[in-house]
Coordinates of C-alpha atoms and ligand atoms in Angstrom, one line a residue:
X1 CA -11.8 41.1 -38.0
X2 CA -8.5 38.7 -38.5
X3 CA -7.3 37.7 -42.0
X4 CA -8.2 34.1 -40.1
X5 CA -11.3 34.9 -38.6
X6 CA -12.2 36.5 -42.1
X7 CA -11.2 32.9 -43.4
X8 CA -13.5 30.8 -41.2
X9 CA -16.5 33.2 -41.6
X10 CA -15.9 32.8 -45.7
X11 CA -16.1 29.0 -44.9
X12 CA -19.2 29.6 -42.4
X13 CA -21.2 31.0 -45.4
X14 CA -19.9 28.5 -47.6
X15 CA -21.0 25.6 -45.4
X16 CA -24.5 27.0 -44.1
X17 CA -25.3 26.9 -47.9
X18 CA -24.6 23.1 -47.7
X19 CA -26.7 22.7 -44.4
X20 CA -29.5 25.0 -45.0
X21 CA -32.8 23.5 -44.9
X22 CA -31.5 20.2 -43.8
X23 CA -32.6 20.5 -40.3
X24 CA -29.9 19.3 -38.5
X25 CA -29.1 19.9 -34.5
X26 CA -26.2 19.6 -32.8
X27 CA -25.5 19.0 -29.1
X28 CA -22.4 19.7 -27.1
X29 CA -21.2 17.7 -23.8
X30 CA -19.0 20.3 -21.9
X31 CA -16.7 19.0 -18.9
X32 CA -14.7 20.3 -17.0
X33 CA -14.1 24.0 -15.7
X34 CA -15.5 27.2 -16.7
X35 CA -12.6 27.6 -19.9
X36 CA -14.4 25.1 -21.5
X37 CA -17.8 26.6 -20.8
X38 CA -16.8 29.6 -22.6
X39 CA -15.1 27.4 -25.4
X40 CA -18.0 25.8 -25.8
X41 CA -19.7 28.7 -26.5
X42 CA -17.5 29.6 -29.3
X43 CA -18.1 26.2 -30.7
X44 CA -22.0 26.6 -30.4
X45 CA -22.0 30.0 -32.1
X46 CA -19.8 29.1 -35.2
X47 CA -21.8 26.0 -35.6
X48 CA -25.3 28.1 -35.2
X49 CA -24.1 30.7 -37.9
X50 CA -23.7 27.4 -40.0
X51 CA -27.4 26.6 -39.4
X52 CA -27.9 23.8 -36.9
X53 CA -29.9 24.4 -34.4
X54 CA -30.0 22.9 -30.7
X55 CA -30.7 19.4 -30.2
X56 CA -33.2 18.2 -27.3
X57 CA -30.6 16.0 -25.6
X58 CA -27.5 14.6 -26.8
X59 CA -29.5 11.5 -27.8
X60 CA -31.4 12.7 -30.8
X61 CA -28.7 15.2 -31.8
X62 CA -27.2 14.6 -35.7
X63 CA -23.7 16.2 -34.7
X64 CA -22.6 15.3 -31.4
X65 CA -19.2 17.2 -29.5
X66 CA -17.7 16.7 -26.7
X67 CA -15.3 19.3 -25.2
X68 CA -13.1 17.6 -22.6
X69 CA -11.7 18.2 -19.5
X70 CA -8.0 16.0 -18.3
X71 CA -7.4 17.6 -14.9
X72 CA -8.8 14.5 -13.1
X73 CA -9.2 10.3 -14.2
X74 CA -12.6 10.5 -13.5
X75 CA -13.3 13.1 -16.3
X76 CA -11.6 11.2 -19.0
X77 CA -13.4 8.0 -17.6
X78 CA -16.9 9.7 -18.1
X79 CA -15.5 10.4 -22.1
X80 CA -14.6 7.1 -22.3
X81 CA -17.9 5.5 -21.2
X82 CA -19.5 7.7 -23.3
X83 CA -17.4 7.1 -26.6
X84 CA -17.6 3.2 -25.7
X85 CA -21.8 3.6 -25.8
X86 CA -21.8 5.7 -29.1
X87 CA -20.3 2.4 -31.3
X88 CA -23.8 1.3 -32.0
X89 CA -24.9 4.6 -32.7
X90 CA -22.7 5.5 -35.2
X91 CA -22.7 2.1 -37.2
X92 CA -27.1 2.4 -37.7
X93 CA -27.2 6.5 -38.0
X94 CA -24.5 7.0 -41.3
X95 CA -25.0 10.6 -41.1
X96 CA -24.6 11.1 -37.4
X97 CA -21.4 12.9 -36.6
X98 CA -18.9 13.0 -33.4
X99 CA -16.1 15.6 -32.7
X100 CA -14.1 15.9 -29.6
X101 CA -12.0 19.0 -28.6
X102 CA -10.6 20.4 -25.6
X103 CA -7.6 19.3 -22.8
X104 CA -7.7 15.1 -23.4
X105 CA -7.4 15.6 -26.8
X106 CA -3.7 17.5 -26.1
X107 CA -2.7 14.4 -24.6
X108 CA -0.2 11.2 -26.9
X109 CA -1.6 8.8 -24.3
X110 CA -5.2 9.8 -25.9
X111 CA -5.0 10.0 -28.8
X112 CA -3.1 6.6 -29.1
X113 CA -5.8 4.9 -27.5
X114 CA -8.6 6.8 -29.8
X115 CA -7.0 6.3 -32.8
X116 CA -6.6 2.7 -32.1
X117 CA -10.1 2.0 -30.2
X118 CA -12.3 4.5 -31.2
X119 CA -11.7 5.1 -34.6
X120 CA -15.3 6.4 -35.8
X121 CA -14.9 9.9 -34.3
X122 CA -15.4 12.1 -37.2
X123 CA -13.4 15.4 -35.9
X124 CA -10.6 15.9 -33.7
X125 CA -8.6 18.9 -32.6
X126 CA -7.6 20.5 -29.3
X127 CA -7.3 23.6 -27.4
X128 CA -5.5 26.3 -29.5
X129 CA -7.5 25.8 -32.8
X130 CA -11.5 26.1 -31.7
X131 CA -11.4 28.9 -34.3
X132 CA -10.4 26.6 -37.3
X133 CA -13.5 23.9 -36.4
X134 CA -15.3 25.6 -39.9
X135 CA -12.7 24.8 -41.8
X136 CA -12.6 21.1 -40.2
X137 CA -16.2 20.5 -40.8
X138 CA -16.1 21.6 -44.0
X139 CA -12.9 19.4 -44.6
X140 CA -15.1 16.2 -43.2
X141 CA -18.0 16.7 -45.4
X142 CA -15.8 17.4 -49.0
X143 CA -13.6 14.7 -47.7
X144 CA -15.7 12.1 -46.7
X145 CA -12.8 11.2 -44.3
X146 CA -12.5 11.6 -40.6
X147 CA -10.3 14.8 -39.7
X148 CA -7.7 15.3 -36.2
X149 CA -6.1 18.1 -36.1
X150 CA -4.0 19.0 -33.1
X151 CA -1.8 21.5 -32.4
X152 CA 1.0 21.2 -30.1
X153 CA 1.4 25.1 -29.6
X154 CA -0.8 27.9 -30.1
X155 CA -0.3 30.3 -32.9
X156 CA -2.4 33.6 -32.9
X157 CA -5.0 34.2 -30.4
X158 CA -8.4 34.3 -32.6
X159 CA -11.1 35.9 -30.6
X160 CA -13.5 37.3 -33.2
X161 CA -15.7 34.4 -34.4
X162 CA -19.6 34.0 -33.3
X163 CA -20.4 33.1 -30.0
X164 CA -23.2 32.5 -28.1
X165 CA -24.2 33.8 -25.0
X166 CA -25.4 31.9 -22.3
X167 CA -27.0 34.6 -20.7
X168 CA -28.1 38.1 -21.3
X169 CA -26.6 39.5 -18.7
X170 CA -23.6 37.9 -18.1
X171 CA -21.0 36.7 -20.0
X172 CA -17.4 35.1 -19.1
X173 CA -14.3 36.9 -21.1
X174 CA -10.9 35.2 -21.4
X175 CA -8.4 37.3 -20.6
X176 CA -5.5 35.1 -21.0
X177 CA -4.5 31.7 -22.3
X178 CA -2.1 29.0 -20.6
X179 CA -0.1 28.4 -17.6
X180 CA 3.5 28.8 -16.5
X181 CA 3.2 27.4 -13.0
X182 CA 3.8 24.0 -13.4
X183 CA 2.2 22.7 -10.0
X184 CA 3.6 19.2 -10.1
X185 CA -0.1 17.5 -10.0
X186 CA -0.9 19.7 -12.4
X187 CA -1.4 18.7 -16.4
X188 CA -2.9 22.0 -17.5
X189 CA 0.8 23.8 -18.2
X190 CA 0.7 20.5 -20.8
X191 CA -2.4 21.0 -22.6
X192 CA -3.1 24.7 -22.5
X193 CA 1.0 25.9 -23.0
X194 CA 2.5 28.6 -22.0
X195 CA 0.9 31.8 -20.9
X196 CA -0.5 34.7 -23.8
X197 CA -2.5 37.2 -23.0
X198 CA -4.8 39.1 -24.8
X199 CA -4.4 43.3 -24.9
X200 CA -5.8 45.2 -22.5
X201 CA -7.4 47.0 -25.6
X202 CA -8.8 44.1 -26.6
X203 CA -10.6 43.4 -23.7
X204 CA -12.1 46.8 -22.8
X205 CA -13.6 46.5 -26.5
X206 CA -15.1 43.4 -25.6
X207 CA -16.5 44.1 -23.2
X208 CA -18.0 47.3 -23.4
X209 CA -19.6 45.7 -26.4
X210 CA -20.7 43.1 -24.0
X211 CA -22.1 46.0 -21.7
X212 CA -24.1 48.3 -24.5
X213 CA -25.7 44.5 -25.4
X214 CA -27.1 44.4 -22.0
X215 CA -24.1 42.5 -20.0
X216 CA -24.3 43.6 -16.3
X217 CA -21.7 41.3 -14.4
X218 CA -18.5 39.6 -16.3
X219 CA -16.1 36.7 -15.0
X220 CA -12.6 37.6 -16.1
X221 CA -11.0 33.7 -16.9
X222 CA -7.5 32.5 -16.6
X223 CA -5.8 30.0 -15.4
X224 CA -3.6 32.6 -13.0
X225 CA -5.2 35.8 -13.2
X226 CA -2.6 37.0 -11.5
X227 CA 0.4 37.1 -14.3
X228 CA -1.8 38.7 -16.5
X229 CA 0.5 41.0 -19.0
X230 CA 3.5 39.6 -18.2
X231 CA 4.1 38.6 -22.1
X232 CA 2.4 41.5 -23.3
X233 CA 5.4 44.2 -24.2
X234 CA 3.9 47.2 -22.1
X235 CA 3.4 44.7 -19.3
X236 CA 0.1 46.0 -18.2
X237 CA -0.4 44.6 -14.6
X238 CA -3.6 42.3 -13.5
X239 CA -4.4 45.5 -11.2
X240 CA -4.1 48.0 -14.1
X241 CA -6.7 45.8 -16.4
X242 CA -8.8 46.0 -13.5
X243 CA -9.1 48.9 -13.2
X244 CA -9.8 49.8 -16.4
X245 CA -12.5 47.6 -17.0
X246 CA -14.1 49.0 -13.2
X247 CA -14.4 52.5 -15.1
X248 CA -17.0 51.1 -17.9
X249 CA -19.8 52.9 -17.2
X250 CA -22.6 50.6 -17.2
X251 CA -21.1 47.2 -15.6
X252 CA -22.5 46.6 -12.6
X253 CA -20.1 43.4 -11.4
X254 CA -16.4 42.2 -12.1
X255 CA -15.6 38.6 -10.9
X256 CA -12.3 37.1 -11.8
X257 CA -10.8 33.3 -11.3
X258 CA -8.3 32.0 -10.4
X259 CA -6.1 33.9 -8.3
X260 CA -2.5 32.2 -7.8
X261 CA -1.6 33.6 -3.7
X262 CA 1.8 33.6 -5.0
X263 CA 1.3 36.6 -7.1
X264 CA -1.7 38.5 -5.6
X265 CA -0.1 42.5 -4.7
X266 CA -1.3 44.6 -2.8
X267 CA -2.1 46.6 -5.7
X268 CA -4.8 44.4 -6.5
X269 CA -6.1 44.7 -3.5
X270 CA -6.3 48.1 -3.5
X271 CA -8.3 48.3 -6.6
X272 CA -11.0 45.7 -5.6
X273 CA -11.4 47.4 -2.6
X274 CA -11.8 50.7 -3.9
X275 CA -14.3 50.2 -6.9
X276 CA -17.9 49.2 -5.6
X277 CA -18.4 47.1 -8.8
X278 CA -15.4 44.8 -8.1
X279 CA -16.7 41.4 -6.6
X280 CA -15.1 40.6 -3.0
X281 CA -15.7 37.2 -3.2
X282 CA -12.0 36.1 -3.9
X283 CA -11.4 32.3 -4.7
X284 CA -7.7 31.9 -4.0
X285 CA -6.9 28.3 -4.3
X286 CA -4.6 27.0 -1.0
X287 CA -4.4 23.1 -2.2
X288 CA -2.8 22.0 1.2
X289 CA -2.1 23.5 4.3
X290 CA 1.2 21.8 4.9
X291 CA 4.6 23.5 4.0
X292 CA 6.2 20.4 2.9
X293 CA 3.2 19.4 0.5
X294 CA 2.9 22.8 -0.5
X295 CA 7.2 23.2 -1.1
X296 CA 6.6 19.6 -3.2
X297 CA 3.2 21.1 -5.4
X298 CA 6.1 23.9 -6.1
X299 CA 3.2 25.8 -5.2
X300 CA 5.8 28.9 -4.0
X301 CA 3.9 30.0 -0.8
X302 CA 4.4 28.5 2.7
X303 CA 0.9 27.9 4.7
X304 CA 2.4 31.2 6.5
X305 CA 2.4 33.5 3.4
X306 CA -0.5 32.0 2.7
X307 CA -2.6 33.1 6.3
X308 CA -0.8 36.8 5.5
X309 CA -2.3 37.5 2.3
X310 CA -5.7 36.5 3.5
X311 CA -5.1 38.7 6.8
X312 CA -4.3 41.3 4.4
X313 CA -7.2 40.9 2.1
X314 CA -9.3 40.8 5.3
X315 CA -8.4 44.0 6.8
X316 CA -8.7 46.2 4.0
X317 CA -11.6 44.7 2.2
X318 CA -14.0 43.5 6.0
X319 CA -17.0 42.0 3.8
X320 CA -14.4 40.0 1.5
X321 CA -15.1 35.9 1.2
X322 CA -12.6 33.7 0.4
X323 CA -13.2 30.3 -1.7
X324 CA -10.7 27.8 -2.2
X325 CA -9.2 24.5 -3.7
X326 CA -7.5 21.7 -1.8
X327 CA -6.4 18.0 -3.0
X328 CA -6.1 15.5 -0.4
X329 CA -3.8 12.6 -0.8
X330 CA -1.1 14.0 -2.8
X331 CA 1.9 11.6 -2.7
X332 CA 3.5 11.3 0.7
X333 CA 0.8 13.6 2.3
X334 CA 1.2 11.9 5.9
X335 CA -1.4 12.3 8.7
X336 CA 0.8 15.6 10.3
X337 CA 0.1 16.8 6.5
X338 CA -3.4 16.5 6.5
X339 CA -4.2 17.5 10.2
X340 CA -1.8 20.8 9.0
X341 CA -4.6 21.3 6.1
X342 CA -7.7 20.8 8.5
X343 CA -6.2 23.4 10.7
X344 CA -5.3 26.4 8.0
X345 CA -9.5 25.3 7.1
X346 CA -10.3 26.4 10.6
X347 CA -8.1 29.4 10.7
X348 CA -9.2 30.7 7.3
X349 CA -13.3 30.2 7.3
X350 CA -13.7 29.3 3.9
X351 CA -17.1 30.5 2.7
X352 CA -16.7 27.1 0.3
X353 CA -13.6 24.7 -0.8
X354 CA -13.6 22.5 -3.6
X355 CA -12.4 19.4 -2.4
X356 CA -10.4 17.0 -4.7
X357 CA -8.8 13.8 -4.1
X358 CA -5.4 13.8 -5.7
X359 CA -5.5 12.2 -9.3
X360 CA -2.3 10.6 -10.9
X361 CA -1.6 12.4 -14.2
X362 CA 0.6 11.1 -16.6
X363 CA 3.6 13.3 -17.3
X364 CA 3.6 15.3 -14.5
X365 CA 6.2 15.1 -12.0
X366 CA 3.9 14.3 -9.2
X367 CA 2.8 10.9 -11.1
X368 CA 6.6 9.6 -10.8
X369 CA 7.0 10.4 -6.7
X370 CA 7.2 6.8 -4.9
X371 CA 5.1 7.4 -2.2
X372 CA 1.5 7.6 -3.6
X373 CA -1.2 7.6 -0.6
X374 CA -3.7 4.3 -0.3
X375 CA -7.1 5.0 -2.0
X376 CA -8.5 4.2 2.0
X377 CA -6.2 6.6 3.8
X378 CA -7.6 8.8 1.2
X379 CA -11.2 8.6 1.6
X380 CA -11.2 9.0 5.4
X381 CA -9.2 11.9 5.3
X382 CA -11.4 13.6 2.4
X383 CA -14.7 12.4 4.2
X384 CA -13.5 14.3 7.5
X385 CA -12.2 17.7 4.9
X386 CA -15.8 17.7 3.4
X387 CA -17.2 17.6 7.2
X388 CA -15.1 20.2 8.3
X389 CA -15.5 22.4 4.9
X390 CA -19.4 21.9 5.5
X391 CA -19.1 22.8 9.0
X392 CA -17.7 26.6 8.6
X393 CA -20.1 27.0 5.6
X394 CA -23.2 26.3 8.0
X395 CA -21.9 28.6 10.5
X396 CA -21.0 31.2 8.2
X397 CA -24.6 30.9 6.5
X398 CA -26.2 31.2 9.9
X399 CA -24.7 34.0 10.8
X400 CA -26.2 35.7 7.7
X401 CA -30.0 35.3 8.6
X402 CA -31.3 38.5 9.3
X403 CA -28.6 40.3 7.1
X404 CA -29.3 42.6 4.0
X405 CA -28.2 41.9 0.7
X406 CA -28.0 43.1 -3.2
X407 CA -28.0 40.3 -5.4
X408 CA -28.3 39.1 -8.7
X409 CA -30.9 37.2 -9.7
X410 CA -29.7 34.9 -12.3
X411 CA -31.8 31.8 -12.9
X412 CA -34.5 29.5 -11.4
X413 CA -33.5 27.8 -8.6
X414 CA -32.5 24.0 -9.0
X415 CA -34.0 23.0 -5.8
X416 CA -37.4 24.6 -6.2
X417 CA -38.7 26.2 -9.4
X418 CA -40.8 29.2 -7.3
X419 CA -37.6 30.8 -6.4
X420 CA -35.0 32.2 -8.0
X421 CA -31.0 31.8 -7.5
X422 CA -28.3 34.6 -7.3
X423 CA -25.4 35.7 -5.7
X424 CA -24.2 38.5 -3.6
X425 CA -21.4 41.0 -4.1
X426 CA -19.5 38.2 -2.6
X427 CA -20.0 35.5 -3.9
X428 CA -22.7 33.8 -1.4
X429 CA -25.3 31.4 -3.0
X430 CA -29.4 32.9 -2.4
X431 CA -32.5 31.3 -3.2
X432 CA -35.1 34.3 -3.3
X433 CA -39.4 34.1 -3.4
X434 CA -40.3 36.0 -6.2
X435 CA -44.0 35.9 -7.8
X436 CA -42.8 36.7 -11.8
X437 CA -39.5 35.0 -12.1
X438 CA -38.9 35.7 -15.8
X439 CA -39.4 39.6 -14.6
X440 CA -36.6 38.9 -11.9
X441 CA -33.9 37.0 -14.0
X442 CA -30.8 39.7 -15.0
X443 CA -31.7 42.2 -12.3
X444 CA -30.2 43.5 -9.1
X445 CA -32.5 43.5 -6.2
X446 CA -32.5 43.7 -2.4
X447 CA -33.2 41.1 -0.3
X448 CA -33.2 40.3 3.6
X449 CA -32.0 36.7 4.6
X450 CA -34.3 34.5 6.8
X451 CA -33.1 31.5 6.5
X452 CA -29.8 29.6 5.9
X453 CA -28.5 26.2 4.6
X454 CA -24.9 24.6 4.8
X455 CA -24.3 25.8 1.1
X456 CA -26.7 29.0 0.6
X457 CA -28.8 31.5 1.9
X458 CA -32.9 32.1 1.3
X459 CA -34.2 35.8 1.0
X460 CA -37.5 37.7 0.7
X461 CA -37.1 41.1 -1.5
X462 CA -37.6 43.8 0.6
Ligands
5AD501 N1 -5.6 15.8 -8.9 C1 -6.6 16.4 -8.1 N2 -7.0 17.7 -8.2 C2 -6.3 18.4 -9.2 N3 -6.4 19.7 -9.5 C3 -5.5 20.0 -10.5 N4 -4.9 18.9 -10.8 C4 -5.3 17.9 -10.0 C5 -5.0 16.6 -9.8 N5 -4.0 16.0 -10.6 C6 -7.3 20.6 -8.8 C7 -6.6 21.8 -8.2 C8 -7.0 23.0 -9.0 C9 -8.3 22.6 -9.5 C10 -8.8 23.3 -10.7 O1 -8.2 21.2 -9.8 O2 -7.1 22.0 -6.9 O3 -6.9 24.2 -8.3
SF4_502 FE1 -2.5 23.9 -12.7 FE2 -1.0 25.2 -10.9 FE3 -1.4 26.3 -13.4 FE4 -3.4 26.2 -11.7 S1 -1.5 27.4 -11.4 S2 -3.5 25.6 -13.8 S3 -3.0 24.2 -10.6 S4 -0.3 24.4 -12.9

């Protein structure tokens, strides 16, 4: 353990004598992408080891955090709309507590408007110090007064604190922090910095430890995958890591996100295609399928190098799916644009696309181009994306019934509670009958598809 980490754990023990016995429950509102999932994670296993235990709903909860997502308006809205409703709350529960962490809180804009609006919020801080929140709880209750603390850089990465696991057997791990790209929509460069990554070491450690707990598949996080190393002074590649971590004996799957097409070697390629327990369902975000959009999202691929690295991937690795993200209406995206993005849809086959519509964020250089598309132009042209998108998947699921699969069965299934959801070696969403779920959840099985929707498949075992 750290010298830091040793620090918050002292401060852990300090405060769980404060809170023992009080029977208090926290609840945490996580938006956003699946960074903040495992952040929030972190943040409900130091505040576990403190003693509070899980609230019902975030209604009845005594400490109340939100982790916050800034990539879109419409996420900072929700927090907002949220904070605005919590006023009352706040004022006839004294002893009720609010925190907020994560991307928004990076932002001046922000924090202007909560220090001036929503004053009450007991605990602030941001992205690069989750690790320090014992030390800022403890610092609220001694203090009586309400604590921000944000960081405009990172200092040291500080990995080993508690954590809880979502699930038994599977478990995200971050492999690296930040973003160099600077995509001109983009406001994660801003609020995550620059890109550290974490030792390849490190990560083995973690997760064989993850693996002798039980851990059969991990997700490998980071914002570019891709550039993994390059600030390490060995300069392990992306590939290499992989590799290394395909060796463990023991784990069953390796998923990674996201993949920047810019950066994605053939090495890589070789080493998903030649280790069994390397997932080949590769999300590889395009965001438009015009050159000019795509020169002025200084996304550094054309639509052509774009179509040759999925040709690539294709004919080495047959079964591989690709998953994407596209924004529609970034500013001066004109109909030629959009048709241009509809058409490399066609040509690729998606298996799924998220589909954005283009949000102005303040500070980037995309916010300050003139020609910012009408909110109606917009909603056609993302209305007839969706269609298309929705189109290929149905196809593609179609095409499935009948087919074989190994999955794994991971929880019960939203749509129906007799079945149970999982996902293939690629990727691909099925439902499956199964007469004792809770035997099922966390195992690999076989399955036969018989029937198919636009979004996922349904299987009997076999
Ligand atoms: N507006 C709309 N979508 C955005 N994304 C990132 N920034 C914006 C923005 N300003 C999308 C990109 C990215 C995904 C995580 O979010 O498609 O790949
Ligand atoms: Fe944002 Fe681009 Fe970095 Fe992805 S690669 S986080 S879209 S700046």
């Amino acid at each position: 353990m750290t010298d830091e980490a040793q620090r918050q754990d002292q401060i852990i023990q300090e405060l769980s004598q404060h809170i023992k016995g009080k029977g208090l429950t926290f609840f945490i509102g996580t938006f956003g992408c699946q960074m903040n999932a495992l952040d929030s994670e972190k943040i409900e296993g130091i505040l576990t080891e403190i003693g509070y235990t899980k609230a019902e709903n975030e209604k009845t909860a005594d400490f109340l955090i939100y982790n916050t997502c800034c990539v879109r308006e419409n996420a900072e809205l929700k927090i907002f709309g949220k904070l605005g409703a919590l006023k009352h709350r706040k004022k006839t529960k004294p002893n009720f507590m609010v925190a907020l962490c994560g991307c928004m809180m990076q932002q001046d804009v922000v924090m202007d408007t909560l220090k001036k609006k929503y004053k009450f919020v007991d605990i602030i801080f941001g992205t690069y110090n989750i690790y320090k929140l014992p030390e800022l709880l403890q610092a609220r209750i001694e203090t009586g007064q309400n604590i921000i603390d944000i960081w405009k850089t990172h200092e040291d990465i500080v990995e080993d604190l508690p954590s809880i696991r979502k699930h038994a057997f599977k478990s995200c791990v971050n492999i690296m922090y930040g973003c160099n790209n600077f995509c001109t929509y983009c406001i994660v460069p801003y609020v995550r910095g620059r890109e550290r990554s974490r030792s390849v070491d490190d990560i083995c450690e973690q997760v064989e430890t993850l693996v002798n707990d039980g851990v059969k598949e991990i997700m490998l996080l980071g914002q570019n995958v891709n550039s993994y190393g390059k600030n390490l002074d060995d300069k392990p590649t992306f590939s290499y890591l992989l590799e290394r971590l395909a060796t463990i004996d023991g784990l069953r799957r390796i998923r990674f996100m996201t993949s920047h097409p810019k950066d994605f070697s053939d090495e890589l390629i070789e080493v998903i295609a030649k280790h069994n327990n390397i997932s080949k369902g590769l999300h590889l975000p395009i965001q438009s399928g015009s050159d000019s959009i795509l020169r002025r999202m200084n996304r550094v691929y054309s639509r052509e190098e774009y179509l040759d690295l999925v040709r690539k991937i294709k004919s080495r690795i047959s079964n591989a799916t690709i998953t994407t993200d596209i924004i529609v209406g970034f500013p001066g995206e004109s109909d030629q644009d959009f048709q241009d993005t509809l058409s490399v849809v066609e040509e690729v086959k998606f298996l799924s696309a998220f589909t954005f519509i283009y949000s102005k964020r303040t500070g980037t250089p995309a916010a300050s181009m003139t020609n910012q598309v009408s909110e109606e132009v917009v909603k056609e042209r993302f209305n007839q994306l969706v269609a298309t998108v929705n189109n290929i998947s149905a196809n593609f699921m179609q095409d499935q019934v009948g087919q074989k699969y190994e999955i794994l069965l991971e929880e019960t299934s939203k749509n129906d509670t007799q079945m149970l959801s999982g996902r293939t070696d690629t990727g691909i969403l099925v439902h499956v009958h199964v007469n004792d779920a809770s035997n099922f959840i966390g195992q690999f099985v076989n399955v036969k598809i018989i029937s198919a929707k636009t979004h996922y498949l349904i299987g009997d075992l076999i």
